[in-house]
mmCIF file of C-alpha atoms in Angstrom:
data_model
loop_
_atom_site.group_PDB
_atom_site.id
_atom_site.type_symbol
_atom_site.label_atom_id
_atom_site.label_comp_id
_atom_site.label_asym_id
_atom_site.label_seq_id
_atom_site.Cartn_x
_atom_site.Cartn_y
_atom_site.Cartn_z
ATOM 1 C CA SER A 291 52.339 11.876 -11.591
ATOM 2 C CA GLN A 292 54.712 12.345 -14.483
ATOM 3 C CA THR A 293 54.705 15.357 -16.752
ATOM 4 C CA ILE A 294 56.602 15.753 -20.004
ATOM 5 C CA HIS A 295 57.558 19.135 -21.366
ATOM 6 C CA GLN A 296 58.342 19.194 -25.052
ATOM 7 C CA TRP A 297 59.231 22.177 -27.200
ATOM 8 C CA PRO A 298 58.795 23.851 -29.531
ATOM 9 C CA ALA A 299 55.199 23.000 -30.490
ATOM 10 C CA THR A 300 55.768 23.846 -34.150
ATOM 11 C CA LEU A 301 58.901 24.368 -36.170
ATOM 12 C CA VAL A 302 59.565 25.254 -39.798
ATOM 13 C CA GLN A 303 63.127 24.665 -40.905
ATOM 14 C CA PRO A 304 64.877 24.828 -44.292
ATOM 15 C CA VAL A 305 66.447 21.754 -45.836
ATOM 16 C CA GLY A 306 70.044 21.352 -44.675
ATOM 17 C CA SER A 307 69.583 23.239 -41.415
ATOM 18 C CA PRO A 308 70.273 21.658 -38.004
ATOM 19 C CA LEU A 309 67.613 20.487 -35.572
ATOM 20 C CA SER A 310 67.351 20.261 -31.816
ATOM 21 C CA LEU A 311 64.150 19.193 -30.065
ATOM 22 C CA GLU A 312 64.168 18.995 -26.300
ATOM 23 C CA CYS A 313 62.108 16.975 -23.874
ATOM 24 C CA THR A 314 62.214 17.128 -20.075
ATOM 25 C CA VAL A 315 60.414 14.969 -17.555
ATOM 26 C CA GLU A 316 59.049 15.846 -14.112
ATOM 27 C CA GLY A 317 57.655 13.666 -11.379
ATOM 28 C CA THR A 318 59.833 10.602 -11.795
ATOM 29 C CA SER A 319 63.460 9.562 -11.698
ATOM 30 C CA ASN A 320 65.437 7.235 -13.963
ATOM 31 C CA PRO A 321 62.615 6.864 -16.502
ATOM 32 C CA ASN A 322 62.881 5.092 -19.817
ATOM 33 C CA LEU A 323 62.572 7.791 -22.470
ATOM 34 C CA TYR A 324 61.409 7.528 -26.076
ATOM 35 C CA TRP A 325 61.252 9.564 -29.266
ATOM 36 C CA TYR A 326 58.482 8.663 -31.708
ATOM 37 C CA ARG A 327 57.536 10.040 -35.110
ATOM 38 C CA GLN A 328 53.955 9.973 -36.297
ATOM 39 C CA ALA A 329 52.602 10.371 -39.822
ATOM 40 C CA ALA A 330 49.287 12.225 -40.045
ATOM 41 C CA GLY A 331 46.480 10.173 -38.496
ATOM 42 C CA ARG A 332 48.628 7.078 -38.182
ATOM 43 C CA GLY A 333 50.457 5.029 -35.579
ATOM 44 C CA LEU A 334 53.725 5.844 -33.879
ATOM 45 C CA GLN A 335 57.129 4.806 -35.153
ATOM 46 C CA LEU A 336 59.772 4.383 -32.464
ATOM 47 C CA LEU A 337 62.954 6.275 -33.349
ATOM 48 C CA PHE A 338 65.107 6.114 -30.215
ATOM 49 C CA TYR A 339 64.853 4.963 -26.637
ATOM 50 C CA SER A 340 67.040 5.423 -23.599
ATOM 51 C CA VAL A 341 67.219 3.507 -20.317
ATOM 52 C CA GLY A 342 69.700 5.872 -18.684
ATOM 53 C CA ILE A 343 72.068 8.823 -19.038
ATOM 54 C CA GLY A 344 74.202 8.477 -22.143
ATOM 55 C CA GLN A 345 72.459 5.245 -23.199
ATOM 56 C CA ILE A 346 70.726 5.510 -26.563
ATOM 57 C CA SER A 347 69.261 2.768 -28.730
ATOM 58 C CA SER A 348 68.294 3.498 -32.314
ATOM 59 C CA GLU A 349 65.414 1.667 -33.896
ATOM 60 C CA VAL A 350 65.684 2.752 -37.509
ATOM 61 C CA PRO A 351 68.572 4.097 -39.591
ATOM 62 C CA GLN A 352 67.943 7.738 -40.343
ATOM 63 C CA ASN A 353 69.185 11.265 -40.481
ATOM 64 C CA LEU A 354 68.488 11.870 -36.790
ATOM 65 C CA SER A 355 70.328 11.260 -33.532
ATOM 66 C CA ALA A 356 69.388 11.397 -29.871
ATOM 67 C CA SER A 357 71.191 12.202 -26.652
ATOM 68 C CA ARG A 358 70.425 12.012 -22.953
ATOM 69 C CA PRO A 359 72.759 14.375 -21.116
ATOM 70 C CA GLN A 360 70.746 14.271 -17.872
ATOM 71 C CA ASP A 361 68.415 11.761 -16.247
ATOM 72 C CA ARG A 362 65.263 13.619 -17.210
ATOM 73 C CA GLN A 363 66.373 15.277 -20.436
ATOM 74 C CA PHE A 364 66.145 13.753 -23.900
ATOM 75 C CA ILE A 365 67.202 15.558 -27.063
ATOM 76 C CA LEU A 366 66.502 14.769 -30.708
ATOM 77 C CA SER A 367 68.948 16.261 -33.195
ATOM 78 C CA SER A 368 69.986 16.430 -36.802
ATOM 79 C CA LYS A 369 72.978 18.060 -38.423
ATOM 80 C CA LYS A 370 71.243 18.565 -41.772
ATOM 81 C CA LEU A 371 67.496 18.197 -42.166
ATOM 82 C CA LEU A 372 65.912 16.461 -45.141
ATOM 83 C CA LEU A 373 62.426 17.027 -46.525
ATOM 84 C CA SER A 374 61.544 13.500 -45.376
ATOM 85 C CA ASP A 375 62.241 14.492 -41.757
ATOM 86 C CA SER A 376 58.973 16.430 -41.677
ATOM 87 C CA GLY A 377 56.472 14.970 -39.234
ATOM 88 C CA PHE A 378 55.011 15.032 -35.751
ATOM 89 C CA TYR A 379 57.572 14.122 -33.114
ATOM 90 C CA LEU A 380 56.548 12.845 -29.706
ATOM 91 C CA CYS A 381 58.594 12.313 -26.571
ATOM 92 C CA ALA A 382 57.391 9.751 -24.043
ATOM 93 C CA CYS A 383 58.415 8.188 -20.766
ATOM 94 C CA THR A 384 57.382 4.963 -19.132
ATOM 95 C CA GLY A 385 54.745 4.971 -16.453
ATOM 96 C CA GLY A 386 54.910 1.286 -15.636
ATOM 97 C CA PHE A 387 51.448 -0.271 -15.432
ATOM 98 C CA SER A 388 49.869 3.121 -15.982
ATOM 99 C CA GLY A 389 51.220 3.282 -19.511
ATOM 100 C CA TYR A 390 53.334 5.791 -21.310
ATOM 101 C CA THR A 391 53.120 9.512 -20.690
ATOM 102 C CA PHE A 392 53.504 11.585 -23.841
ATOM 103 C CA GLY A 393 54.528 15.145 -24.445
ATOM 104 C CA SER A 394 52.326 17.394 -26.536
ATOM 105 C CA GLY A 395 54.472 16.897 -29.615
ATOM 106 C CA THR A 396 56.409 19.021 -32.093
ATOM 107 C CA ARG A 397 55.123 19.551 -35.616
ATOM 108 C CA LEU A 398 58.242 19.821 -37.802
ATOM 109 C CA THR A 399 57.967 21.056 -41.368
ATOM 110 C CA VAL A 400 61.100 20.998 -43.483
ATOM 111 C CA VAL A 401 60.861 23.329 -46.465
ATOM 112 C CA THR B 206 59.088 -7.817 -35.084
ATOM 113 C CA GLN B 207 55.714 -7.599 -33.406
ATOM 114 C CA LEU B 208 52.953 -5.949 -35.437
ATOM 115 C CA LEU B 209 49.545 -4.685 -34.386
ATOM 116 C CA GLU B 210 46.907 -4.136 -37.039
ATOM 117 C CA GLN B 211 43.959 -1.910 -36.328
ATOM 118 C CA SER B 212 40.681 -1.847 -38.212
ATOM 119 C CA PRO B 213 39.000 0.065 -39.525
ATOM 120 C CA GLN B 214 41.539 2.743 -40.400
ATOM 121 C CA PHE B 215 38.818 5.394 -40.725
ATOM 122 C CA LEU B 216 35.341 5.456 -39.261
ATOM 123 C CA SER B 217 32.715 8.177 -39.650
ATOM 124 C CA ILE B 218 29.408 7.703 -37.861
ATOM 125 C CA GLN B 219 26.410 9.676 -36.655
ATOM 126 C CA GLU B 220 25.955 10.685 -33.037
ATOM 127 C CA GLY B 221 24.169 7.951 -31.089
ATOM 128 C CA GLU B 222 25.495 5.031 -33.131
ATOM 129 C CA ASN B 223 27.596 2.196 -31.728
ATOM 130 C CA LEU B 224 30.990 1.160 -33.075
ATOM 131 C CA THR B 225 33.780 -1.337 -32.541
ATOM 132 C CA VAL B 226 37.478 -0.941 -33.280
ATOM 133 C CA TYR B 227 39.694 -3.997 -33.547
ATOM 134 C CA CYS B 228 43.372 -4.518 -32.771
ATOM 135 C CA ASN B 229 44.926 -7.786 -33.953
ATOM 136 C CA SER B 230 48.317 -9.435 -33.855
ATOM 137 C CA SER B 231 49.935 -12.822 -34.313
ATOM 138 C CA SER B 232 52.084 -12.095 -31.233
ATOM 139 C CA VAL B 233 51.259 -12.513 -27.573
ATOM 140 C CA PHE B 234 51.405 -9.431 -25.374
ATOM 141 C CA SER B 235 51.716 -9.252 -21.604
ATOM 142 C CA SER B 236 49.220 -6.398 -21.644
ATOM 143 C CA LEU B 237 47.519 -4.108 -24.107
ATOM 144 C CA GLN B 238 46.824 -0.430 -23.828
ATOM 145 C CA TRP B 239 44.403 1.868 -25.608
ATOM 146 C CA TYR B 240 45.171 5.532 -26.175
ATOM 147 C CA ARG B 241 43.153 8.413 -27.587
ATOM 148 C CA GLN B 242 44.839 11.271 -29.394
ATOM 149 C CA GLU B 243 43.495 14.631 -30.464
ATOM 150 C CA PRO B 244 45.054 16.705 -33.291
ATOM 151 C CA GLY B 245 48.270 18.405 -32.271
ATOM 152 C CA GLU B 246 48.478 16.578 -28.953
ATOM 153 C CA GLY B 247 50.173 13.482 -27.603
ATOM 154 C CA PRO B 248 48.218 10.248 -27.020
ATOM 155 C CA VAL B 249 46.489 9.879 -23.668
ATOM 156 C CA LEU B 250 46.110 6.495 -22.014
ATOM 157 C CA LEU B 251 42.506 5.255 -21.704
ATOM 158 C CA VAL B 252 42.956 1.767 -20.278
ATOM 159 C CA THR B 253 45.333 -1.138 -19.778
ATOM 160 C CA VAL B 254 44.091 -4.741 -20.032
ATOM 161 C CA VAL B 255 46.279 -7.486 -18.648
ATOM 162 C CA THR B 256 44.443 -10.779 -18.300
ATOM 163 C CA GLY B 257 43.265 -12.863 -21.274
ATOM 164 C CA GLY B 258 39.502 -12.411 -21.635
ATOM 165 C CA GLU B 259 39.497 -9.320 -19.430
ATOM 166 C CA VAL B 260 36.778 -6.736 -20.000
ATOM 167 C CA LYS B 261 37.019 -3.174 -18.726
ATOM 168 C CA LYS B 262 34.414 -0.463 -18.958
ATOM 169 C CA LEU B 263 35.032 3.261 -18.969
ATOM 170 C CA LYS B 264 31.630 4.975 -19.124
ATOM 171 C CA ARG B 265 30.409 4.271 -22.691
ATOM 172 C CA LEU B 266 33.679 2.564 -23.718
ATOM 173 C CA THR B 267 34.165 -1.193 -23.328
ATOM 174 C CA PHE B 268 37.609 -2.735 -23.802
ATOM 175 C CA GLN B 269 38.253 -6.439 -24.178
ATOM 176 C CA PHE B 270 41.494 -8.417 -24.263
ATOM 177 C CA GLY B 271 41.405 -11.622 -26.276
ATOM 178 C CA ASP B 272 41.686 -14.945 -24.462
ATOM 179 C CA ALA B 273 45.058 -15.618 -26.093
ATOM 180 C CA ARG B 274 46.272 -12.062 -25.409
ATOM 181 C CA LYS B 275 46.876 -11.445 -29.106
ATOM 182 C CA ASP B 276 43.984 -9.128 -29.866
ATOM 183 C CA SER B 277 41.719 -6.525 -28.346
ATOM 184 C CA SER B 278 38.611 -4.557 -29.144
ATOM 185 C CA LEU B 279 37.173 -1.200 -28.182
ATOM 186 C CA HIS B 280 33.402 -0.782 -28.295
ATOM 187 C CA ILE B 281 31.752 2.623 -27.952
ATOM 188 C CA THR B 282 28.060 2.825 -27.187
ATOM 189 C CA ALA B 283 25.983 5.825 -28.249
ATOM 190 C CA ALA B 284 28.937 7.714 -29.685
ATOM 191 C CA GLN B 285 29.147 11.459 -29.145
ATOM 192 C CA PRO B 286 31.038 14.159 -31.090
ATOM 193 C CA GLY B 287 33.425 14.396 -28.138
ATOM 194 C CA ASP B 288 34.571 10.838 -28.889
ATOM 195 C CA THR B 289 36.139 12.041 -32.145
ATOM 196 C CA GLY B 290 39.855 11.351 -32.275
ATOM 197 C CA LEU B 291 42.585 8.901 -33.202
ATOM 198 C CA TYR B 292 42.416 5.669 -31.228
ATOM 199 C CA LEU B 293 45.638 3.715 -30.854
ATOM 200 C CA CYS B 294 46.210 0.303 -29.376
ATOM 201 C CA ALA B 295 49.641 -0.607 -28.041
ATOM 202 C CA GLY B 296 50.948 -3.976 -26.944
ATOM 203 C CA LEU B 297 53.457 -4.543 -24.180
ATOM 204 C CA SER B 298 55.947 -7.285 -25.008
ATOM 205 C CA PRO B 299 56.484 -10.091 -22.495
ATOM 206 C CA SER B 300 60.212 -9.873 -23.110
ATOM 207 C CA GLY B 301 60.727 -7.120 -20.567
ATOM 208 C CA SER B 302 63.019 -5.001 -22.720
ATOM 209 C CA ALA B 303 62.793 -1.231 -22.691
ATOM 210 C CA ARG B 304 61.768 -1.277 -26.346
ATOM 211 C CA GLN B 305 58.684 -3.198 -25.474
ATOM 212 C CA LEU B 306 55.659 -1.080 -26.511
ATOM 213 C CA THR B 307 54.365 -1.684 -30.060
ATOM 214 C CA PHE B 308 51.719 0.666 -31.443
ATOM 215 C CA GLY B 309 48.944 -0.163 -33.845
ATOM 216 C CA SER B 310 48.334 1.833 -37.014
ATOM 217 C CA GLY B 311 45.451 3.805 -35.500
ATOM 218 C CA THR B 312 41.721 4.287 -36.134
ATOM 219 C CA GLN B 313 40.535 7.789 -36.951
ATOM 220 C CA LEU B 314 37.018 8.154 -35.562
ATOM 221 C CA THR B 315 34.715 11.015 -36.534
ATOM 222 C CA VAL B 316 31.339 11.331 -34.823
ATOM 223 C CA LEU B 317 29.011 13.684 -36.638
ATOM 224 C CA PRO B 318 26.377 15.653 -34.702
#
Protein backbone atom coordinates (compact mmCIF):
# COMPACT_ATOMS: atom_id res chain seq x y z
CA SER A 1 0.00 0.00 0.00
CA GLN A 2 1.01 3.59 -0.52
CA THR A 3 2.42 5.80 2.20
CA ILE A 4 2.96 9.55 2.03
CA HIS A 5 5.52 11.30 4.17
CA GLN A 6 4.97 15.00 4.58
CA TRP A 7 6.97 17.44 6.66
CA PRO A 8 7.15 19.49 8.71
CA ALA A 9 3.92 18.97 10.67
CA THR A 10 3.78 22.60 11.79
CA LEU A 11 5.59 25.68 10.61
CA VAL A 12 5.55 29.32 11.68
CA GLN A 13 7.14 31.68 9.20
CA PRO A 14 7.38 35.48 8.99
CA VAL A 15 5.81 37.39 6.13
CA GLY A 16 8.24 37.68 3.22
CA SER A 17 10.22 34.56 4.09
CA PRO A 18 10.60 31.62 1.68
CA LEU A 19 8.78 28.31 1.99
CA SER A 20 9.57 24.73 1.10
CA LEU A 21 7.26 21.85 2.00
CA GLU A 22 8.27 18.38 0.94
CA CYS A 23 6.25 15.27 0.25
CA THR A 24 7.56 11.81 -0.62
CA VAL A 25 5.64 8.71 -1.61
CA GLU A 26 6.39 5.05 -0.91
CA GLY A 27 4.79 1.91 -2.23
CA THR A 28 3.96 3.01 -5.75
CA SER A 29 5.64 4.26 -8.89
CA ASN A 30 4.64 7.02 -11.31
CA PRO A 31 1.78 8.27 -9.13
CA ASN A 32 -0.28 11.36 -9.78
CA LEU A 33 0.60 13.80 -7.00
CA TYR A 34 -1.43 16.67 -5.56
CA TRP A 35 -1.07 19.64 -3.23
CA TYR A 36 -4.25 20.80 -1.48
CA ARG A 37 -4.93 23.63 0.94
CA GLN A 38 -7.68 23.35 3.51
CA ALA A 39 -9.34 26.10 5.53
CA ALA A 40 -10.29 25.11 9.08
CA GLY A 41 -13.09 22.53 9.06
CA ARG A 42 -13.74 22.94 5.36
CA GLY A 43 -13.18 21.16 2.07
CA LEU A 44 -9.97 20.87 0.11
CA GLN A 45 -8.84 23.31 -2.55
CA LEU A 46 -6.60 21.82 -5.22
CA LEU A 47 -3.47 23.93 -5.72
CA PHE A 48 -1.23 21.85 -8.00
CA TYR A 49 -1.12 18.41 -9.52
CA SER A 50 1.54 16.46 -11.34
CA VAL A 51 1.32 13.42 -13.62
CA GLY A 52 5.07 12.96 -13.93
CA ILE A 53 8.56 14.30 -13.27
CA GLY A 54 8.79 17.97 -14.17
CA GLN A 55 5.09 18.16 -15.10
CA ILE A 56 3.13 20.61 -12.97
CA SER A 57 -0.39 21.94 -13.47
CA SER A 58 -1.59 24.91 -11.45
CA GLU A 59 -5.22 25.20 -10.51
CA VAL A 60 -5.37 28.68 -9.04
CA PRO A 61 -3.17 31.76 -9.45
CA GLN A 62 -1.29 32.35 -6.24
CA ASN A 63 1.93 33.09 -4.48
CA LEU A 64 3.01 29.44 -4.48
CA SER A 65 4.76 27.11 -6.90
CA ALA A 66 5.34 23.38 -7.07
CA SER A 67 8.05 21.13 -8.44
CA ARG A 68 8.52 17.41 -8.97
CA PRO A 69 12.24 16.70 -9.23
CA GLN A 70 11.83 12.93 -8.77
CA ASP A 71 9.05 10.44 -9.45
CA ARG A 72 7.98 10.20 -5.82
CA GLN A 73 8.89 13.66 -4.58
CA PHE A 74 6.65 16.72 -4.70
CA ILE A 75 7.64 20.11 -3.33
CA LEU A 76 5.54 23.18 -2.56
CA SER A 77 7.43 26.47 -2.49
CA SER A 78 7.15 30.20 -2.18
CA LYS A 79 9.75 32.90 -2.57
CA LYS A 80 7.96 35.35 -0.27
CA LEU A 81 5.13 34.27 2.01
CA LEU A 82 2.00 36.34 2.51
CA LEU A 83 -0.31 36.31 5.52
CA SER A 84 -2.99 34.77 3.28
CA ASP A 85 -0.76 31.74 2.67
CA SER A 86 -1.53 30.49 6.18
CA GLY A 87 -3.44 27.22 6.17
CA PHE A 88 -3.31 23.45 6.33
CA TYR A 89 -1.47 21.96 3.37
CA LEU A 90 -2.01 18.37 2.30
CA CYS A 91 -0.10 16.24 -0.17
CA ALA A 92 -1.90 13.35 -1.83
CA CYS A 93 -1.33 10.65 -4.41
CA THR A 94 -3.76 8.62 -6.45
CA GLY A 95 -4.67 5.14 -5.37
CA GLY A 96 -6.88 4.31 -8.32
CA PHE A 97 -10.16 2.74 -7.23
CA SER A 98 -9.01 2.77 -3.63
CA GLY A 99 -9.07 6.55 -3.55
CA TYR A 100 -6.49 9.12 -2.69
CA THR A 101 -3.86 8.61 -0.02
CA PHE A 102 -3.12 11.74 1.97
CA GLY A 103 -0.16 12.83 4.01
CA SER A 104 -0.66 14.00 7.57
CA GLY A 105 -0.53 17.65 6.55
CA THR A 106 1.47 20.76 7.41
CA ARG A 107 -0.06 23.54 9.48
CA LEU A 108 1.51 26.76 8.16
CA THR A 109 1.12 29.99 10.08
CA VAL A 110 2.49 33.14 8.51
CA VAL A 111 3.06 35.89 11.06
CA THR B 1 -16.30 23.51 -12.92
CA GLN B 2 -17.85 20.68 -10.96
CA LEU B 3 -19.12 21.56 -7.49
CA LEU B 4 -20.16 19.34 -4.61
CA GLU B 5 -22.30 20.80 -1.86
CA GLN B 6 -22.48 19.10 1.49
CA SER B 7 -25.14 19.59 4.13
CA PRO B 8 -25.31 20.23 6.91
CA GLN B 9 -22.05 22.11 7.40
CA PHE B 10 -22.09 21.47 11.15
CA LEU B 11 -23.89 18.79 13.11
CA SER B 12 -23.83 18.26 16.88
CA ILE B 13 -25.79 15.32 18.26
CA GLN B 14 -26.02 13.14 21.35
CA GLU B 15 -24.53 9.66 21.50
CA GLY B 16 -27.01 7.07 20.23
CA GLU B 17 -28.79 9.35 17.76
CA ASN B 18 -28.96 8.75 14.01
CA LEU B 19 -27.86 11.26 11.38
CA THR B 20 -27.60 11.73 7.63
CA VAL B 21 -25.13 13.85 5.68
CA TYR B 22 -25.88 14.82 2.11
CA CYS B 23 -23.60 15.49 -0.85
CA ASN B 24 -25.21 17.05 -3.93
CA SER B 25 -24.10 18.20 -7.35
CA SER B 26 -25.53 19.11 -10.73
CA SER B 27 -22.69 17.11 -12.35
CA VAL B 28 -22.43 13.40 -12.99
CA PHE B 29 -19.53 11.55 -11.40
CA SER B 30 -18.07 8.19 -12.38
CA SER B 31 -17.74 7.38 -8.69
CA LEU B 32 -18.00 9.10 -5.34
CA GLN B 33 -15.82 8.71 -2.31
CA TRP B 34 -16.35 9.52 1.35
CA TYR B 35 -13.47 10.48 3.62
CA ARG B 36 -13.22 11.12 7.34
CA GLN B 37 -10.67 13.54 8.73
CA GLU B 38 -9.54 14.15 12.28
CA PRO B 39 -7.93 17.43 13.44
CA GLY B 40 -4.34 17.78 12.32
CA GLU B 41 -4.48 14.73 10.07
CA GLY B 42 -5.11 14.01 6.41
CA PRO B 43 -8.46 12.60 5.22
CA VAL B 44 -8.84 8.83 5.28
CA LEU B 45 -10.94 7.03 2.70
CA LEU B 46 -14.07 5.32 4.08
CA VAL B 47 -15.76 4.04 0.94
CA THR B 48 -16.07 4.38 -2.82
CA VAL B 49 -19.46 4.00 -4.54
CA VAL B 50 -19.52 3.45 -8.28
CA THR B 51 -22.90 2.30 -9.53
CA GLY B 52 -26.01 4.52 -9.55
CA GLY B 53 -28.27 3.43 -6.68
CA GLU B 54 -25.47 1.51 -4.98
CA VAL B 55 -25.62 1.09 -1.22
CA LYS B 56 -22.61 0.15 0.88
CA LYS B 57 -22.51 -0.53 4.59
CA LEU B 58 -19.52 -0.14 6.86
CA LYS B 59 -20.60 -1.23 10.35
CA ARG B 60 -22.96 1.57 11.50
CA LEU B 61 -22.32 3.70 8.38
CA THR B 62 -24.49 3.38 5.27
CA PHE B 63 -23.44 5.08 2.03
CA GLN B 64 -25.71 5.53 -0.96
CA PHE B 65 -24.98 6.77 -4.48
CA GLY B 66 -27.87 8.47 -6.24
CA ASP B 67 -29.45 6.78 -9.25
CA ALA B 68 -28.19 9.55 -11.54
CA ARG B 69 -24.73 9.51 -9.94
CA LYS B 70 -25.01 13.18 -9.00
CA ASP B 71 -25.53 12.87 -5.27
CA SER B 72 -24.75 10.70 -2.28
CA SER B 73 -25.66 10.32 1.35
CA LEU B 74 -23.98 9.01 4.47
CA HIS B 75 -26.19 7.69 7.26
CA ILE B 76 -24.81 6.87 10.70
CA THR B 77 -26.85 4.76 13.07
CA ALA B 78 -26.45 5.06 16.84
CA ALA B 79 -23.64 7.59 16.61
CA GLN B 80 -20.74 7.32 19.04
CA PRO B 81 -18.21 9.94 20.22
CA GLY B 82 -15.60 8.14 18.12
CA ASP B 83 -17.54 9.13 14.99
CA THR B 84 -16.66 12.78 15.62
CA GLY B 85 -14.74 14.30 12.73
CA LEU B 86 -14.93 16.11 9.41
CA TYR B 87 -16.70 14.09 6.72
CA LEU B 88 -15.83 14.91 3.13
CA CYS B 89 -17.38 13.63 -0.05
CA ALA B 90 -15.36 13.67 -3.27
CA GLY B 91 -16.52 13.03 -6.80
CA LEU B 92 -14.44 11.42 -9.51
CA SER B 93 -14.96 13.03 -12.91
CA PRO B 94 -15.80 10.81 -15.88
CA SER B 95 -13.39 12.81 -18.01
CA GLY B 96 -10.38 10.76 -16.97
CA SER B 97 -8.06 13.71 -16.43
CA ALA B 98 -5.58 13.74 -13.58
CA ARG B 99 -7.38 16.72 -12.06
CA GLN B 100 -10.47 14.66 -11.64
CA LEU B 101 -11.29 14.54 -7.90
CA THR B 102 -13.62 17.30 -6.64
CA PHE B 103 -14.14 17.66 -2.89
CA GLY B 104 -17.25 18.78 -1.10
CA SER B 105 -17.22 21.55 1.50
CA GLY B 106 -17.28 19.13 4.43
CA THR B 107 -19.58 18.30 7.36
CA GLN B 108 -18.17 18.74 10.85
CA LEU B 109 -19.81 16.13 13.07
CA THR B 110 -19.62 16.25 16.86
CA VAL B 111 -21.10 13.39 18.88
CA LEU B 112 -21.53 14.27 22.53
CA PRO B 113 -21.31 11.55 25.20
